GROMACS .gro file of C-alpha atoms in nm:
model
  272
    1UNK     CA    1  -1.014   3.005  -4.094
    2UNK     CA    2  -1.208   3.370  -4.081
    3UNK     CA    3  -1.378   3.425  -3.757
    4UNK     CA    4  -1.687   3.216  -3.814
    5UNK     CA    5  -1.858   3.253  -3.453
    6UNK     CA    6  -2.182   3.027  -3.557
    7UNK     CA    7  -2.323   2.696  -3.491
    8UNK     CA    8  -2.358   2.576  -3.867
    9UNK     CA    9  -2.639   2.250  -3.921
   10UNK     CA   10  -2.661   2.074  -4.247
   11UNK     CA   11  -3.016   1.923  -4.328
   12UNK     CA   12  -2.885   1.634  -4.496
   13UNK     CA   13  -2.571   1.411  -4.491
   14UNK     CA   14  -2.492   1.295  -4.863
   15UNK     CA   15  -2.166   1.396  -5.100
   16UNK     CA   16  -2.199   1.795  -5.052
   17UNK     CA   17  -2.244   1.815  -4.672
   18UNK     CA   18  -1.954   1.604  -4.643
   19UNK     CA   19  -1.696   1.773  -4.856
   20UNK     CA   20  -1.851   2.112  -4.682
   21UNK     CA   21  -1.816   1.955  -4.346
   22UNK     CA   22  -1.460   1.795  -4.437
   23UNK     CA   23  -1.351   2.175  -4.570
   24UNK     CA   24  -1.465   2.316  -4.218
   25UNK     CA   25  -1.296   2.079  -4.033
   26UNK     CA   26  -0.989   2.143  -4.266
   27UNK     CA   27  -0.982   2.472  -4.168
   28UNK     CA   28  -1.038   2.460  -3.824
   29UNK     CA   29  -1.364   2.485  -3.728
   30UNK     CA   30  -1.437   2.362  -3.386
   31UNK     CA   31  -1.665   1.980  -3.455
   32UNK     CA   32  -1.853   2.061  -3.202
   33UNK     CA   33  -2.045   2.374  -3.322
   34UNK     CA   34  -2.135   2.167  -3.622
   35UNK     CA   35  -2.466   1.927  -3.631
   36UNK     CA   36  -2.590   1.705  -3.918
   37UNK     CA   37  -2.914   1.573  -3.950
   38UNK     CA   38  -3.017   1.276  -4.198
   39UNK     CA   39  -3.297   0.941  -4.167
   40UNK     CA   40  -2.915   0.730  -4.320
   41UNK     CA   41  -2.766   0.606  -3.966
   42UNK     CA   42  -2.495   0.500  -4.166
   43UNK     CA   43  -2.397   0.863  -4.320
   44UNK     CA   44  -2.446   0.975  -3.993
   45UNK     CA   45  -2.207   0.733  -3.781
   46UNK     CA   46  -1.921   0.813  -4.073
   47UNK     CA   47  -1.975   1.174  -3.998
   48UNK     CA   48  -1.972   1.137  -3.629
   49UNK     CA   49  -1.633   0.894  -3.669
   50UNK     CA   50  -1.428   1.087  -3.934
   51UNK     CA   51  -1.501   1.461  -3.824
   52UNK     CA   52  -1.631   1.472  -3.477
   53UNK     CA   53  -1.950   1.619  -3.540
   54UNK     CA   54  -2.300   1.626  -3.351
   55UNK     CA   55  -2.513   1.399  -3.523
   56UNK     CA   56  -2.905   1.327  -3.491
   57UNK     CA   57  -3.195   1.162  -3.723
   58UNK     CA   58  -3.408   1.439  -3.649
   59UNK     CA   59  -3.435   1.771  -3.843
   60UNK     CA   60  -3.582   2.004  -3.555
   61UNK     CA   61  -3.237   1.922  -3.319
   62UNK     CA   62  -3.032   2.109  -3.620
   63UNK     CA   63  -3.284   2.412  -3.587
   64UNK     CA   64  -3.280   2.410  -3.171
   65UNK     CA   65  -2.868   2.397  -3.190
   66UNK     CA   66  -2.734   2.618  -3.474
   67UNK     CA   67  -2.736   2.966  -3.657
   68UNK     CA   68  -2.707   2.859  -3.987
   69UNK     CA   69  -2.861   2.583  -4.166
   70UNK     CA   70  -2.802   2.409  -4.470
   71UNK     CA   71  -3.026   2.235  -4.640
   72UNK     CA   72  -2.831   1.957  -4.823
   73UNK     CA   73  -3.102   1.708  -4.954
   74UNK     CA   74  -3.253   1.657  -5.277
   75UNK     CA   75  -3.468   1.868  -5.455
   76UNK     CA   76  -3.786   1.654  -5.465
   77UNK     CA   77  -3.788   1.658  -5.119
   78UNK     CA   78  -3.733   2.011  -5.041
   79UNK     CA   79  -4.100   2.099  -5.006
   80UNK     CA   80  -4.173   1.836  -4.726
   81UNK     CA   81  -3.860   1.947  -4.518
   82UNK     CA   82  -3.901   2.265  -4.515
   83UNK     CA   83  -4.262   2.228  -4.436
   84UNK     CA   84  -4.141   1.996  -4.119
   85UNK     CA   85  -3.853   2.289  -3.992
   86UNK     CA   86  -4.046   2.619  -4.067
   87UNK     CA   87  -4.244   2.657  -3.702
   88UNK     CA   88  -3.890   2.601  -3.577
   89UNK     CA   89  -3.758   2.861  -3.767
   90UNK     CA   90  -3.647   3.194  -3.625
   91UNK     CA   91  -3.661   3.458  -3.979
   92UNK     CA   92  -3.437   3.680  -3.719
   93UNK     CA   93  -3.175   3.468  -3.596
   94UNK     CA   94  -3.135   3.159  -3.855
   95UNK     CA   95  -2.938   3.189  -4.170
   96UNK     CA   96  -3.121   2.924  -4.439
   97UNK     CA   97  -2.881   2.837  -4.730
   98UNK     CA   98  -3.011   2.604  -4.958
   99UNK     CA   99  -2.798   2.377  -5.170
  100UNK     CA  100  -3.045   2.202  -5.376
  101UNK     CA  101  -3.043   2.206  -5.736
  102UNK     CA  102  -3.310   2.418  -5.923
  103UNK     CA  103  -3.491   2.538  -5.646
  104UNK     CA  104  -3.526   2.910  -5.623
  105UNK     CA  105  -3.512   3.150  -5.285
  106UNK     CA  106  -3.907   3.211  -5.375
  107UNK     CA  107  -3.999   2.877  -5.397
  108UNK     CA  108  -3.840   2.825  -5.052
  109UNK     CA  109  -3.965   3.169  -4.861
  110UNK     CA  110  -4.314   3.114  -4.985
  111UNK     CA  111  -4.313   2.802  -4.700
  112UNK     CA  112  -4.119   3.019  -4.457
  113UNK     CA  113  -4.157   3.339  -4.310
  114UNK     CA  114  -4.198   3.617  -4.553
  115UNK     CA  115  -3.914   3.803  -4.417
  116UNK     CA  116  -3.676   3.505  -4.372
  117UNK     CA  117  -3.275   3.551  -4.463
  118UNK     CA  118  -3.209   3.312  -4.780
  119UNK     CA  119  -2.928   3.232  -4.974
  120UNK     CA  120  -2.921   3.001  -5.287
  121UNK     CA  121  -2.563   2.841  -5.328
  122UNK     CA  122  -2.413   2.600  -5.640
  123UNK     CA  123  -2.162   2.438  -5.574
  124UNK     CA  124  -2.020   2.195  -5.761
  125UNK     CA  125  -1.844   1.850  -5.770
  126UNK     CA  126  -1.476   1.950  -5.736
  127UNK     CA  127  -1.626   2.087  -5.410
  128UNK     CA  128  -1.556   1.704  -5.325
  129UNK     CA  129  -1.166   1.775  -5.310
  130UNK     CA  130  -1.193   2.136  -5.179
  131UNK     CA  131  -1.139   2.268  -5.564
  132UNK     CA  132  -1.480   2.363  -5.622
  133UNK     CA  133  -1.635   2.674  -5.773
  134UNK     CA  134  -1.948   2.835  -5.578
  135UNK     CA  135  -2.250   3.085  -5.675
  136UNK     CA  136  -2.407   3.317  -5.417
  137UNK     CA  137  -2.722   3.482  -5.457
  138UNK     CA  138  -2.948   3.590  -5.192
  139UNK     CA  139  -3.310   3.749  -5.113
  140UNK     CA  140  -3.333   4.113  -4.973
  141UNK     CA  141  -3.345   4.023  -4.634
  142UNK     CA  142  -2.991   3.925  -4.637
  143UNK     CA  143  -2.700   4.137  -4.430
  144UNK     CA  144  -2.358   4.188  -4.528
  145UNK     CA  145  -2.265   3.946  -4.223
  146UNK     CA  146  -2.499   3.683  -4.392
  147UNK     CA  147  -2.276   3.717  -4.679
  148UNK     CA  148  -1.970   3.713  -4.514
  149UNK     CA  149  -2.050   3.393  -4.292
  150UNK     CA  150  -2.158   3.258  -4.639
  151UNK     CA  151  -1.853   3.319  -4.802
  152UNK     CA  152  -1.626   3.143  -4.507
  153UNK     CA  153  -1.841   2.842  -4.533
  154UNK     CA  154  -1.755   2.788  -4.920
  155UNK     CA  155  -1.434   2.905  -4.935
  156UNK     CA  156  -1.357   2.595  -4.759
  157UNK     CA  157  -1.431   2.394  -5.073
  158UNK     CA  158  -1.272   2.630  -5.323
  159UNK     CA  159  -1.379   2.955  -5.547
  160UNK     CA  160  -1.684   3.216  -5.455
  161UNK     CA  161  -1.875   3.402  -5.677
  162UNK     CA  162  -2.195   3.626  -5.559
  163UNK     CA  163  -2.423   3.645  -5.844
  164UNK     CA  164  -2.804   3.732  -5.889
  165UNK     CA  165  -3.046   3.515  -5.926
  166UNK     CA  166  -3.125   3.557  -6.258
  167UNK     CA  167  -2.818   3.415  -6.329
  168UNK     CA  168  -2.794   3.112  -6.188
  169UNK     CA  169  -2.903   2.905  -6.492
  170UNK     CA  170  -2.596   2.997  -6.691
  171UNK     CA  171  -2.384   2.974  -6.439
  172UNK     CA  172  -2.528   2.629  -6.407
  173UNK     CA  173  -2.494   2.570  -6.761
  174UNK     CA  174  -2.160   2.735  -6.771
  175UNK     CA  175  -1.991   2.622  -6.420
  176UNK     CA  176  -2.208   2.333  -6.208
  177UNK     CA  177  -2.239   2.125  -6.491
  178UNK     CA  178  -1.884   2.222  -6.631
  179UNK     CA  179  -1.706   1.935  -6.462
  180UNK     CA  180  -1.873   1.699  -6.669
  181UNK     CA  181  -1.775   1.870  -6.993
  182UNK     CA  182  -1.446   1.822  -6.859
  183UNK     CA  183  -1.459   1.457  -6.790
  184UNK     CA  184  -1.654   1.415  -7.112
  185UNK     CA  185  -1.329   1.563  -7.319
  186UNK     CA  186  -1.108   1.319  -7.093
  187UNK     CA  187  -1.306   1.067  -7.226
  188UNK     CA  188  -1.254   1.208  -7.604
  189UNK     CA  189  -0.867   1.196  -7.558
  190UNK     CA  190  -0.861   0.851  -7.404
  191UNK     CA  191  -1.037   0.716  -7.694
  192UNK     CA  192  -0.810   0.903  -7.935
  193UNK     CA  193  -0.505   0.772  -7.728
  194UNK     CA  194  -0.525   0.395  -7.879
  195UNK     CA  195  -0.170   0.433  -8.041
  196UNK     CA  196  -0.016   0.552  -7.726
  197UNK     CA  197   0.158   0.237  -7.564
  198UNK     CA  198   0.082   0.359  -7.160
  199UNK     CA  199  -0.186   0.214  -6.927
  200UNK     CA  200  -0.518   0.348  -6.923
  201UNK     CA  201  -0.472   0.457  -6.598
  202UNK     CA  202  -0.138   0.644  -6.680
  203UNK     CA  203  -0.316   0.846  -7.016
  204UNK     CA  204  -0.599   0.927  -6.730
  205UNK     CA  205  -0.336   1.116  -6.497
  206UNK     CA  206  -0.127   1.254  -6.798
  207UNK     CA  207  -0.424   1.413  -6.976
  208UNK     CA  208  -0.565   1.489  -6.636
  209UNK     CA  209  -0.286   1.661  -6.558
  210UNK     CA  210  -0.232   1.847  -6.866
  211UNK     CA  211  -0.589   1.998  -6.846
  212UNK     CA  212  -0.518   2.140  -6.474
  213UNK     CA  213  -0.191   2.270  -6.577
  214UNK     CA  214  -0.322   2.464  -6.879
  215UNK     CA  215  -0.609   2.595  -6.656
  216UNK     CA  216  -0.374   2.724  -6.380
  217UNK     CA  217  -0.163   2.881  -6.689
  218UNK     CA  218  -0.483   3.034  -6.821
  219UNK     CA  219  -0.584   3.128  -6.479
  220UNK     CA  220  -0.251   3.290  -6.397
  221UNK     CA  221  -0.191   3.424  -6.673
  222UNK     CA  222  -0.181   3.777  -6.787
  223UNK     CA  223  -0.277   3.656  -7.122
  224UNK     CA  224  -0.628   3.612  -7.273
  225UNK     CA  225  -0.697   3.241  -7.375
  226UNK     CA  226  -0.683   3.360  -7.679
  227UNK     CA  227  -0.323   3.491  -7.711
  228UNK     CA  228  -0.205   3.135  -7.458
  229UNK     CA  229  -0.338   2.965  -7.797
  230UNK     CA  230  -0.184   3.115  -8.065
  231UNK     CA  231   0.131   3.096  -7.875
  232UNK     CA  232   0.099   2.715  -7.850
  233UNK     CA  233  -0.019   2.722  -8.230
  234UNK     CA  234   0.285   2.705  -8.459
  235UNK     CA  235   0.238   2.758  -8.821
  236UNK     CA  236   0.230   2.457  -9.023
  237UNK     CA  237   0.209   2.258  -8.700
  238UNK     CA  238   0.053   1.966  -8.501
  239UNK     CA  239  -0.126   2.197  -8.300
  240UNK     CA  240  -0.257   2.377  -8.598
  241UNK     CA  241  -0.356   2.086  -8.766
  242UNK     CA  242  -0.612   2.008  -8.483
  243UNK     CA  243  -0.762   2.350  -8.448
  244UNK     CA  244  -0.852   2.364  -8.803
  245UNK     CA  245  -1.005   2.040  -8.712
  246UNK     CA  246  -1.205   2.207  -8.497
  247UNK     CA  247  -1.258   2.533  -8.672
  248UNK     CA  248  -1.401   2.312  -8.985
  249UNK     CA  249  -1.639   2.144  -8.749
  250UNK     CA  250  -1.762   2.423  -8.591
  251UNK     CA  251  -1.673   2.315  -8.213
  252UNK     CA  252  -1.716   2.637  -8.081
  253UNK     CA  253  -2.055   2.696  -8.249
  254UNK     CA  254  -2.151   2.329  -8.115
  255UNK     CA  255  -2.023   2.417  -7.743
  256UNK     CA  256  -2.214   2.752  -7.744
  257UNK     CA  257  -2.519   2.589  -7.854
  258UNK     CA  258  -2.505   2.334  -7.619
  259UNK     CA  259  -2.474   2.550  -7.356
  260UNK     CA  260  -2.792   2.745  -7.473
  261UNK     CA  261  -3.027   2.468  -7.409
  262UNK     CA  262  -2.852   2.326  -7.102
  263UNK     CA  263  -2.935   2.675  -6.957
  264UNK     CA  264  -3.267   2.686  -7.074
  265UNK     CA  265  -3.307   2.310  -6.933
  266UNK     CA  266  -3.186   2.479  -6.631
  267UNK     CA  267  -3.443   2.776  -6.681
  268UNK     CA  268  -3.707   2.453  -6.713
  269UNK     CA  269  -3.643   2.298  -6.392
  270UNK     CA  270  -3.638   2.606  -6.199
  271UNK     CA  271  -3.971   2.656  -6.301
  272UNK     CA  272  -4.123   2.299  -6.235
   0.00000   0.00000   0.00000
């Protein structure tokens, strides 16, 4: 991997610190300068057994033993952990990045020092099988370097994007909760498959594999989404036939509304 010469510490053990640990570990980050903290023994022993990792039940070890620390646990208990960590807390010398949904960088420095370095990251589920995508965004007190060590960490799980934080609702709307759009069309097409004589779990990997092929097309593509459309849209054709489906339903007016008031759900939470 990039030269990464910190001790990174995740404040929490569930799904995201393990695909994050798992894509460090991938790419050849020494165990050792990692450290995971969580009251679960059992997430703990699992991390210590797969990956190699340092691994204690107490939050103030990850802040005595790294450079950078994650904090991987749910938002509704964001507030007390930080509270427990912040006397430990060097604003010069530690890196916080904070993975936990709907909680801004203001929310968290107004329990810290006022000068601490934040970032606010999103990653989401494909992060689980190192396909994820990622948003950045950071407070003013951030360096380039903070960045850049930022950057190596989630590139191990897939895609980076540095956005403000203005933006993260959309991009919430848009990208964090986009997997389950996906999986929510799977489900569409298995229902419409009844006539197709294959297993269930056969239709799952065909249609599966049909949506990540036409996404690596789109992404590879010199062609707009668009134009890949109309070239798959003969006239008079199957493929016609379904988008005038869709066109007479209004899908697209349905998707961009929806995606209006998830943001603004996400806009809601951010401000609870």
């Amino acid at each position: 991997m990039n030269d990464l010469n910190k001790r990174v510490g995740f404040i929490g053990a569930g799904n995201m610190a393990t695909a994050l640990i798992s894509g460090l570990i991938n790419s050849k980050y020494e165990p050792l300068k990692i450290i995971a903290s969580s009251p679960e023994k059992q997430h703990l022993q699992k991390l210590e057994k797969d990956f190699g990792i340092q691994v204690t039940e107490n939050n103030i070890d990850v802040i005595k033993n790294t450079d950078i620390i994650i904090l991987a646990v749910k938002p509704n208990i964001i507030e007390d952990v930080v509270n427990e960590i912040s006397d430990s807390i060097n604003h010069e010398t530690h890196l916080i990045i904070s993975i936990a949904a709907g909680i801004k960088i203001e929310k968290i420095a107004a329990l810290m020092s006022p000068k601490q370095k934040i970032i606010r990251a999103m990653p989401n589920t494909p992060a689980s099988i190192m396909e994820g995508v990622t948003a950045l965004c950071s407070n003013k007190f951030i360096k380039p370097e903070d960045i850049t060590d930022a950057r190596i960490l989630f590139e191990c799980v897939g895609k980076v994007s540095e956005i403000k934080e203005n933006n993260i609702d959309i991009f919430t709307a848009l990208i964090g909760s986009g997997p389950a759009y996906i999986f929510y069309l799977i489900e569409s097409m298995l229902e419409a498959s009844k006539n197709l004589e294959l297993s269930e779990e056969e239709k799952v990997n065909l249609i599966s594999s049909m949506i990540a092929g036409s996404a690596n097309l789109a992404n590879n593509s010199i062609d707009a989404p668009l134009v890949l459309r109309k070239k798959v849209t003969s006239p008079g054709g199957v493929t016609e036939k379904a988008i005038e489906g869709f066109e007479k339903r209004k899908l697209k007016e349905i998707i961009k509304l929806s995606m209006d008031e998830a943001e603004k759900k996400s806009i809601e939470l951010g401000d609870n």
